[in-house]
Amino acid sequence: MVLEKIINVADIEKKPIKSLYYAVLITLVSILLGYRVFESSPGFAALSFIVIGSLPFVRKLIEIEEIKEASASNWKIALTRNKPVIEILFFFFLGVSLTYFLISILLPNFGEILFAEQTKVFSGTISHSLESSSFLPIIKNNLSIVMLAILLSLLYGSGSIFVISWNASVLGTFLAAKGMPQLLYYLPHASLEFFGFFMAAIAGSIISEAIEKHDYSGNHFRNILKDALLLTVLSAILIVIAAYVEVTVL
């Protein structure tokens, strides 16, 4: 794959912000392909191409991360070690979201056709999450996304990239429709939520990678489970904090 050869995972680990550039590149290519190849449903087609193009990159990233799990000795070290991959996925999310946002702003007619599926959810899940003022419904909605990210990651290895890419595309389209002032309004709690999603995605992915290698015994697998449990718990905590910020602070 040409896109796979362009990106250097080891280099991105040193400079996570490069993941943003990669995300912009693959999103632009995917949107163009989706629009030209599947005119009847370009939105989902573009998202599918983003996921397909990202899988080799994400799989390699998680594989490198999973190998490091063997040296885990405590939860603090595990969390510190997982920080780079969280940053990389964050910048990847930011790149996808930024691309959708700019296209929606700069080419509104084109975006209206291409991002119809993203726009539909404004009155559904995302709208409920971003605009609801009720604490429990917000937590319920976001925890369901966390569970989905873990489940997809566990079953499909890097399946969580679908959740990350979909939410990024919806957020970018949503902010373009609402306008720039809303960005500062949503940024505090949205940042906490998405960091929670990332950690849940990583938790499922590293377990899936270990299971795929049939590594079920010894300290290696126990350390992986410990890392995954830590990330899952922190994910849930961040979701609760984000809901509190959204309801009481904003």
PDB file of C-alpha atoms in Angstrom:
ATOM      1  CA  MET A   1       0.000   0.000   0.000  1.00  0.00           C
ATOM      2  CA  VAL A   2       1.430   3.373  -1.045  1.00  0.00           C
ATOM      3  CA  LEU A   3      -0.033   5.281   1.900  1.00  0.00           C
ATOM      4  CA  GLU A   4       1.372   2.671   4.278  1.00  0.00           C
ATOM      5  CA  LYS A   5       4.858   3.227   2.846  1.00  0.00           C
ATOM      6  CA  ILE A   6       4.596   6.999   3.194  1.00  0.00           C
ATOM      7  CA  ILE A   7       4.163   6.892   6.948  1.00  0.00           C
ATOM      8  CA  ASN A   8       6.851   5.794   9.396  1.00  0.00           C
ATOM      9  CA  VAL A   9       5.335   4.599  12.662  1.00  0.00           C
ATOM     10  CA  ALA A  10       8.627   4.797  14.552  1.00  0.00           C
ATOM     11  CA  ASP A  11       9.058   8.388  13.378  1.00  0.00           C
ATOM     12  CA  ILE A  12       5.513   9.253  14.448  1.00  0.00           C
ATOM     13  CA  GLU A  13       6.184   7.820  17.900  1.00  0.00           C
ATOM     14  CA  LYS A  14       8.952  10.382  18.253  1.00  0.00           C
ATOM     15  CA  LYS A  15       6.797  13.211  16.863  1.00  0.00           C
ATOM     16  CA  PRO A  16       3.101  12.352  17.420  1.00  0.00           C
ATOM     17  CA  ILE A  17       1.923  15.522  15.669  1.00  0.00           C
ATOM     18  CA  LYS A  18       2.946  13.926  12.350  1.00  0.00           C
ATOM     19  CA  SER A  19      -0.085  11.695  12.789  1.00  0.00           C
ATOM     20  CA  LEU A  20      -2.194  14.797  12.106  1.00  0.00           C
ATOM     21  CA  TYR A  21      -0.574  15.273   8.690  1.00  0.00           C
ATOM     22  CA  TYR A  22      -1.090  11.623   7.853  1.00  0.00           C
ATOM     23  CA  ALA A  23      -4.748  11.853   8.893  1.00  0.00           C
ATOM     24  CA  VAL A  24      -5.296  14.902   6.685  1.00  0.00           C
ATOM     25  CA  LEU A  25      -3.679  13.142   3.726  1.00  0.00           C
ATOM     26  CA  ILE A  26      -5.608   9.914   4.025  1.00  0.00           C
ATOM     27  CA  THR A  27      -8.882  11.757   4.724  1.00  0.00           C
ATOM     28  CA  LEU A  28      -8.537  13.890   1.606  1.00  0.00           C
ATOM     29  CA  VAL A  29      -7.736  10.838  -0.521  1.00  0.00           C
ATOM     30  CA  SER A  30     -10.613   8.884   1.027  1.00  0.00           C
ATOM     31  CA  ILE A  31     -13.134  11.689   0.513  1.00  0.00           C
ATOM     32  CA  LEU A  32     -12.114  12.029  -3.136  1.00  0.00           C
ATOM     33  CA  LEU A  33     -12.375   8.273  -3.704  1.00  0.00           C
ATOM     34  CA  GLY A  34     -15.695   8.070  -1.896  1.00  0.00           C
ATOM     35  CA  TYR A  35     -17.129  10.878  -3.974  1.00  0.00           C
ATOM     36  CA  ARG A  36     -15.890   9.527  -7.302  1.00  0.00           C
ATOM     37  CA  VAL A  37     -16.451   5.797  -6.790  1.00  0.00           C
ATOM     38  CA  PHE A  38     -19.632   5.615  -4.696  1.00  0.00           C
ATOM     39  CA  GLU A  39     -21.759   8.594  -5.684  1.00  0.00           C
ATOM     40  CA  SER A  40     -24.897   7.137  -4.102  1.00  0.00           C
ATOM     41  CA  SER A  41     -23.347   7.015  -0.620  1.00  0.00           C
ATOM     42  CA  PRO A  42     -20.085   8.985  -0.646  1.00  0.00           C
ATOM     43  CA  GLY A  43     -20.118   9.732   3.094  1.00  0.00           C
ATOM     44  CA  PHE A  44     -19.917   6.138   4.293  1.00  0.00           C
ATOM     45  CA  ALA A  45     -17.636   5.230   1.396  1.00  0.00           C
ATOM     46  CA  ALA A  46     -15.172   7.941   2.397  1.00  0.00           C
ATOM     47  CA  LEU A  47     -15.268   6.764   6.011  1.00  0.00           C
ATOM     48  CA  SER A  48     -14.635   3.190   4.885  1.00  0.00           C
ATOM     49  CA  PHE A  49     -11.595   4.283   2.889  1.00  0.00           C
ATOM     50  CA  ILE A  50     -10.283   6.188   5.928  1.00  0.00           C
ATOM     51  CA  VAL A  51     -10.584   3.057   8.051  1.00  0.00           C
ATOM     52  CA  ILE A  52      -9.045   0.791   5.378  1.00  0.00           C
ATOM     53  CA  GLY A  53      -6.159   3.176   4.815  1.00  0.00           C
ATOM     54  CA  SER A  54      -5.552   3.615   8.542  1.00  0.00           C
ATOM     55  CA  LEU A  55      -5.631  -0.027   9.609  1.00  0.00           C
ATOM     56  CA  PRO A  56      -2.025  -0.936   8.643  1.00  0.00           C
ATOM     57  CA  PHE A  57      -0.745   2.180  10.415  1.00  0.00           C
ATOM     58  CA  VAL A  58      -2.826   1.603  13.563  1.00  0.00           C
ATOM     59  CA  ARG A  59      -2.101  -2.129  13.654  1.00  0.00           C
ATOM     60  CA  LYS A  60       1.630  -1.468  13.479  1.00  0.00           C
ATOM     61  CA  LEU A  61       1.324   1.152  16.200  1.00  0.00           C
ATOM     62  CA  ILE A  62      -0.607  -1.165  18.523  1.00  0.00           C
ATOM     63  CA  GLU A  63       1.764  -4.043  17.778  1.00  0.00           C
ATOM     64  CA  ILE A  64       4.741  -1.933  18.835  1.00  0.00           C
ATOM     65  CA  GLU A  65       2.825  -0.828  21.932  1.00  0.00           C
ATOM     66  CA  GLU A  66       1.805  -4.390  22.819  1.00  0.00           C
ATOM     67  CA  ILE A  67       5.406  -5.583  22.616  1.00  0.00           C
ATOM     68  CA  LYS A  68       6.350  -2.999  25.226  1.00  0.00           C
ATOM     69  CA  GLU A  69       3.760  -4.422  27.622  1.00  0.00           C
ATOM     70  CA  ALA A  70       6.155  -7.258  28.483  1.00  0.00           C
ATOM     71  CA  SER A  71       8.316  -4.888  30.535  1.00  0.00           C
ATOM     72  CA  ALA A  72       5.454  -3.462  32.603  1.00  0.00           C
ATOM     73  CA  SER A  73       6.085  -3.468  36.343  1.00  0.00           C
ATOM     74  CA  ASN A  74       3.367  -1.185  37.711  1.00  0.00           C
ATOM     75  CA  TRP A  75       0.394   0.865  36.607  1.00  0.00           C
ATOM     76  CA  LYS A  76       2.258   4.172  36.670  1.00  0.00           C
ATOM     77  CA  ILE A  77       4.829   2.872  34.207  1.00  0.00           C
ATOM     78  CA  ALA A  78       2.088   1.394  32.060  1.00  0.00           C
ATOM     79  CA  LEU A  79       0.237   4.699  31.855  1.00  0.00           C
ATOM     80  CA  THR A  80       3.410   6.609  31.054  1.00  0.00           C
ATOM     81  CA  ARG A  81       4.302   4.128  28.345  1.00  0.00           C
ATOM     82  CA  ASN A  82       0.857   4.403  26.723  1.00  0.00           C
ATOM     83  CA  LYS A  83       1.028   8.192  26.566  1.00  0.00           C
ATOM     84  CA  PRO A  84       2.668   8.310  23.081  1.00  0.00           C
ATOM     85  CA  VAL A  85       0.006   6.157  21.429  1.00  0.00           C
ATOM     86  CA  ILE A  86      -2.768   8.217  23.059  1.00  0.00           C
ATOM     87  CA  GLU A  87      -1.175  11.367  21.658  1.00  0.00           C
ATOM     88  CA  ILE A  88      -0.828   9.782  18.220  1.00  0.00           C
ATOM     89  CA  LEU A  89      -4.493   8.763  18.099  1.00  0.00           C
ATOM     90  CA  PHE A  90      -5.500  12.201  19.343  1.00  0.00           C
ATOM     91  CA  PHE A  91      -3.632  13.937  16.529  1.00  0.00           C
ATOM     92  CA  PHE A  92      -5.064  11.424  14.068  1.00  0.00           C
ATOM     93  CA  PHE A  93      -8.557  12.263  15.315  1.00  0.00           C
ATOM     94  CA  LEU A  94      -7.767  15.965  15.099  1.00  0.00           C
ATOM     95  CA  GLY A  95      -6.549  15.604  11.507  1.00  0.00           C
ATOM     96  CA  VAL A  96      -9.703  13.805  10.365  1.00  0.00           C
ATOM     97  CA  SER A  97     -11.953  16.265  12.181  1.00  0.00           C
ATOM     98  CA  LEU A  98     -10.052  19.281  10.851  1.00  0.00           C
ATOM     99  CA  THR A  99     -10.301  18.024   7.268  1.00  0.00           C
ATOM    100  CA  TYR A 100     -14.057  17.538   7.510  1.00  0.00           C
ATOM    101  CA  PHE A 101     -14.411  20.926   9.179  1.00  0.00           C
ATOM    102  CA  LEU A 102     -12.443  22.806   6.510  1.00  0.00           C
ATOM    103  CA  ILE A 103     -14.182  21.102   3.598  1.00  0.00           C
ATOM    104  CA  SER A 104     -17.573  21.863   5.140  1.00  0.00           C
ATOM    105  CA  ILE A 105     -16.577  25.531   5.562  1.00  0.00           C
ATOM    106  CA  LEU A 106     -14.729  26.096   2.289  1.00  0.00           C
ATOM    107  CA  LEU A 107     -16.912  23.928   0.030  1.00  0.00           C
ATOM    108  CA  PRO A 108     -20.372  23.968   1.637  1.00  0.00           C
ATOM    109  CA  ASN A 109     -22.239  22.645  -1.408  1.00  0.00           C
ATOM    110  CA  PHE A 110     -19.781  19.811  -1.835  1.00  0.00           C
ATOM    111  CA  GLY A 111     -19.830  19.082   1.891  1.00  0.00           C
ATOM    112  CA  GLU A 112     -23.613  19.046   1.994  1.00  0.00           C
ATOM    113  CA  ILE A 113     -23.661  16.183  -0.512  1.00  0.00           C
ATOM    114  CA  LEU A 114     -20.656  14.299   0.806  1.00  0.00           C
ATOM    115  CA  PHE A 115     -21.358  14.596   4.533  1.00  0.00           C
ATOM    116  CA  ALA A 116     -25.097  13.966   4.499  1.00  0.00           C
ATOM    117  CA  GLU A 117     -24.774  10.957   6.819  1.00  0.00           C
ATOM    118  CA  GLN A 118     -22.798  12.968   9.370  1.00  0.00           C
ATOM    119  CA  THR A 119     -25.355  15.775   9.252  1.00  0.00           C
ATOM    120  CA  LYS A 120     -28.207  13.352   9.943  1.00  0.00           C
ATOM    121  CA  VAL A 121     -26.868  12.497  13.379  1.00  0.00           C
ATOM    122  CA  PHE A 122     -27.095  16.105  14.566  1.00  0.00           C
ATOM    123  CA  SER A 123     -30.628  15.303  15.707  1.00  0.00           C
ATOM    124  CA  GLY A 124     -29.531  11.950  17.105  1.00  0.00           C
ATOM    125  CA  THR A 125     -26.660  10.591  19.152  1.00  0.00           C
ATOM    126  CA  ILE A 126     -24.072  13.332  18.712  1.00  0.00           C
ATOM    127  CA  SER A 127     -26.578  16.122  19.160  1.00  0.00           C
ATOM    128  CA  HIS A 128     -27.856  14.447  22.298  1.00  0.00           C
ATOM    129  CA  SER A 129     -24.332  14.114  23.614  1.00  0.00           C
ATOM    130  CA  LEU A 130     -23.165  17.631  22.789  1.00  0.00           C
ATOM    131  CA  GLU A 131     -26.316  19.576  23.583  1.00  0.00           C
ATOM    132  CA  SER A 132     -27.990  17.652  26.393  1.00  0.00           C
ATOM    133  CA  SER A 133     -27.931  19.302  29.817  1.00  0.00           C
ATOM    134  CA  SER A 134     -28.769  16.090  31.713  1.00  0.00           C
ATOM    135  CA  PHE A 135     -25.896  14.430  33.538  1.00  0.00           C
ATOM    136  CA  LEU A 136     -26.951  10.766  33.389  1.00  0.00           C
ATOM    137  CA  PRO A 137     -28.031  10.699  29.713  1.00  0.00           C
ATOM    138  CA  ILE A 138     -24.683  12.211  28.710  1.00  0.00           C
ATOM    139  CA  ILE A 139     -22.766   9.581  30.698  1.00  0.00           C
ATOM    140  CA  LYS A 140     -24.938   6.785  29.313  1.00  0.00           C
ATOM    141  CA  ASN A 141     -24.379   7.923  25.725  1.00  0.00           C
ATOM    142  CA  ASN A 142     -20.620   8.358  26.064  1.00  0.00           C
ATOM    143  CA  LEU A 143     -20.095   5.126  28.005  1.00  0.00           C
ATOM    144  CA  SER A 144     -21.891   3.302  25.199  1.00  0.00           C
ATOM    145  CA  ILE A 145     -19.298   4.745  22.790  1.00  0.00           C
ATOM    146  CA  VAL A 146     -16.535   3.581  25.151  1.00  0.00           C
ATOM    147  CA  MET A 147     -17.958   0.057  25.223  1.00  0.00           C
ATOM    148  CA  LEU A 148     -18.304   0.081  21.437  1.00  0.00           C
ATOM    149  CA  ALA A 149     -14.682   1.173  21.046  1.00  0.00           C
ATOM    150  CA  ILE A 150     -13.493  -1.625  23.355  1.00  0.00           C
ATOM    151  CA  LEU A 151     -15.679  -4.235  21.659  1.00  0.00           C
ATOM    152  CA  LEU A 152     -14.614  -3.283  18.134  1.00  0.00           C
ATOM    153  CA  SER A 153     -10.958  -3.152  19.165  1.00  0.00           C
ATOM    154  CA  LEU A 154     -11.191  -6.536  20.874  1.00  0.00           C
ATOM    155  CA  LEU A 155     -12.998  -8.277  18.014  1.00  0.00           C
ATOM    156  CA  TYR A 156     -11.290  -6.614  15.061  1.00  0.00           C
ATOM    157  CA  GLY A 157      -7.935  -5.542  16.478  1.00  0.00           C
ATOM    158  CA  SER A 158      -7.988  -1.994  15.133  1.00  0.00           C
ATOM    159  CA  GLY A 159     -11.754  -1.796  14.745  1.00  0.00           C
ATOM    160  CA  SER A 160     -11.770   1.153  17.133  1.00  0.00           C
ATOM    161  CA  ILE A 161     -10.381   3.321  14.318  1.00  0.00           C
ATOM    162  CA  PHE A 162     -13.901   3.246  12.882  1.00  0.00           C
ATOM    163  CA  VAL A 163     -15.310   4.790  16.077  1.00  0.00           C
ATOM    164  CA  ILE A 164     -12.529   7.372  16.184  1.00  0.00           C
ATOM    165  CA  SER A 165     -12.875   8.290  12.506  1.00  0.00           C
ATOM    166  CA  TRP A 166     -16.676   8.431  12.594  1.00  0.00           C
ATOM    167  CA  ASN A 167     -16.752  10.681  15.663  1.00  0.00           C
ATOM    168  CA  ALA A 168     -14.044  12.872  14.149  1.00  0.00           C
ATOM    169  CA  SER A 169     -16.000  13.289  10.922  1.00  0.00           C
ATOM    170  CA  VAL A 170     -19.222  14.090  12.776  1.00  0.00           C
ATOM    171  CA  LEU A 171     -17.512  16.554  15.117  1.00  0.00           C
ATOM    172  CA  GLY A 172     -15.822  18.394  12.235  1.00  0.00           C
ATOM    173  CA  THR A 173     -19.077  18.630  10.300  1.00  0.00           C
ATOM    174  CA  PHE A 174     -20.991  19.607  13.439  1.00  0.00           C
ATOM    175  CA  LEU A 175     -18.629  22.459  14.345  1.00  0.00           C
ATOM    176  CA  ALA A 176     -18.693  23.727  10.754  1.00  0.00           C
ATOM    177  CA  ALA A 177     -22.481  23.883  10.919  1.00  0.00           C
ATOM    178  CA  LYS A 178     -22.526  25.546  14.341  1.00  0.00           C
ATOM    179  CA  GLY A 179     -19.706  28.017  13.707  1.00  0.00           C
ATOM    180  CA  MET A 180     -16.323  28.761  15.278  1.00  0.00           C
ATOM    181  CA  PRO A 181     -17.666  30.327  18.536  1.00  0.00           C
ATOM    182  CA  GLN A 182     -19.093  26.936  19.468  1.00  0.00           C
ATOM    183  CA  LEU A 183     -15.624  25.386  19.269  1.00  0.00           C
ATOM    184  CA  LEU A 184     -14.473  27.064  22.482  1.00  0.00           C
ATOM    185  CA  TYR A 185     -17.728  26.090  24.140  1.00  0.00           C
ATOM    186  CA  TYR A 186     -17.396  22.380  23.365  1.00  0.00           C
ATOM    187  CA  LEU A 187     -13.603  22.083  23.618  1.00  0.00           C
ATOM    188  CA  PRO A 188     -13.231  21.521  27.419  1.00  0.00           C
ATOM    189  CA  HIS A 189     -15.585  18.579  27.843  1.00  0.00           C
ATOM    190  CA  ALA A 190     -15.127  17.238  24.301  1.00  0.00           C
ATOM    191  CA  SER A 191     -11.371  16.914  24.864  1.00  0.00           C
ATOM    192  CA  LEU A 192     -11.935  14.878  28.023  1.00  0.00           C
ATOM    193  CA  GLU A 193     -14.474  12.664  26.261  1.00  0.00           C
ATOM    194  CA  PHE A 194     -12.272  11.883  23.314  1.00  0.00           C
ATOM    195  CA  PHE A 195      -9.264  11.127  25.489  1.00  0.00           C
ATOM    196  CA  GLY A 196     -11.530   8.653  27.216  1.00  0.00           C
ATOM    197  CA  PHE A 197     -12.480   7.115  23.865  1.00  0.00           C
ATOM    198  CA  PHE A 198      -8.826   6.810  22.886  1.00  0.00           C
ATOM    199  CA  MET A 199      -7.857   4.978  26.058  1.00  0.00           C
ATOM    200  CA  ALA A 200     -10.783   2.575  25.660  1.00  0.00           C
ATOM    201  CA  ALA A 201      -9.737   1.915  22.071  1.00  0.00           C
ATOM    202  CA  ILE A 202      -6.154   1.186  23.100  1.00  0.00           C
ATOM    203  CA  ALA A 203      -7.314  -1.113  25.909  1.00  0.00           C
ATOM    204  CA  GLY A 204      -9.243  -3.335  23.509  1.00  0.00           C
ATOM    205  CA  SER A 205      -6.543  -3.226  20.846  1.00  0.00           C
ATOM    206  CA  ILE A 206      -3.631  -4.365  23.006  1.00  0.00           C
ATOM    207  CA  ILE A 207      -5.674  -7.283  24.386  1.00  0.00           C
ATOM    208  CA  SER A 208      -6.703  -8.268  20.862  1.00  0.00           C
ATOM    209  CA  GLU A 209      -3.092  -8.167  19.691  1.00  0.00           C
ATOM    210  CA  ALA A 210      -1.982 -10.383  22.578  1.00  0.00           C
ATOM    211  CA  ILE A 211      -4.808 -12.883  22.010  1.00  0.00           C
ATOM    212  CA  GLU A 212      -3.998 -13.023  18.301  1.00  0.00           C
ATOM    213  CA  LYS A 213      -0.461 -14.095  19.234  1.00  0.00           C
ATOM    214  CA  HIS A 214      -1.865 -16.774  21.600  1.00  0.00           C
ATOM    215  CA  ASP A 215      -0.012 -15.271  24.523  1.00  0.00           C
ATOM    216  CA  TYR A 216      -2.202 -16.195  27.496  1.00  0.00           C
ATOM    217  CA  SER A 217       0.277 -17.007  30.222  1.00  0.00           C
ATOM    218  CA  GLY A 218       3.053 -15.421  32.187  1.00  0.00           C
ATOM    219  CA  ASN A 219       3.675 -11.868  33.286  1.00  0.00           C
ATOM    220  CA  HIS A 220       3.436 -10.565  29.740  1.00  0.00           C
ATOM    221  CA  PHE A 221      -0.302 -11.207  29.381  1.00  0.00           C
ATOM    222  CA  ARG A 222      -1.034 -10.220  32.989  1.00  0.00           C
ATOM    223  CA  ASN A 223       0.668  -6.883  32.404  1.00  0.00           C
ATOM    224  CA  ILE A 224      -1.411  -6.367  29.264  1.00  0.00           C
ATOM    225  CA  LEU A 225      -4.624  -7.046  31.188  1.00  0.00           C
ATOM    226  CA  LYS A 226      -3.466  -4.677  33.917  1.00  0.00           C
ATOM    227  CA  ASP A 227      -2.782  -1.961  31.360  1.00  0.00           C
ATOM    228  CA  ALA A 228      -6.146  -2.551  29.689  1.00  0.00           C
ATOM    229  CA  LEU A 229      -7.990  -2.418  33.017  1.00  0.00           C
ATOM    230  CA  LEU A 230      -6.237   0.803  33.970  1.00  0.00           C
ATOM    231  CA  LEU A 231      -7.055   2.442  30.653  1.00  0.00           C
ATOM    232  CA  THR A 232     -10.685   1.317  30.844  1.00  0.00           C
ATOM    233  CA  VAL A 233     -11.106   2.675  34.383  1.00  0.00           C
ATOM    234  CA  LEU A 234      -9.469   5.986  33.456  1.00  0.00           C
ATOM    235  CA  SER A 235     -11.662   6.149  30.366  1.00  0.00           C
ATOM    236  CA  ALA A 236     -14.810   5.833  32.490  1.00  0.00           C
ATOM    237  CA  ILE A 237     -13.512   8.420  34.975  1.00  0.00           C
ATOM    238  CA  LEU A 238     -12.811  10.921  32.196  1.00  0.00           C
ATOM    239  CA  ILE A 239     -16.306  10.376  30.768  1.00  0.00           C
ATOM    240  CA  VAL A 240     -17.851  11.170  34.159  1.00  0.00           C
ATOM    241  CA  ILE A 241     -15.668  14.265  34.624  1.00  0.00           C
ATOM    242  CA  ALA A 242     -16.484  15.449  31.104  1.00  0.00           C
ATOM    243  CA  ALA A 243     -20.212  15.104  31.769  1.00  0.00           C
ATOM    244  CA  TYR A 244     -19.828  17.083  35.007  1.00  0.00           C
ATOM    245  CA  VAL A 245     -17.938  19.851  33.204  1.00  0.00           C
ATOM    246  CA  GLU A 246     -20.515  19.951  30.430  1.00  0.00           C
ATOM    247  CA  VAL A 247     -23.489  20.199  32.806  1.00  0.00           C
ATOM    248  CA  THR A 248     -22.178  22.372  35.639  1.00  0.00           C
ATOM    249  CA  VAL A 249     -19.296  24.454  34.290  1.00  0.00           C
ATOM    250  CA  LEU A 250     -20.482  25.399  30.797  1.00  0.00           C
TER     251      LEU A 250
END
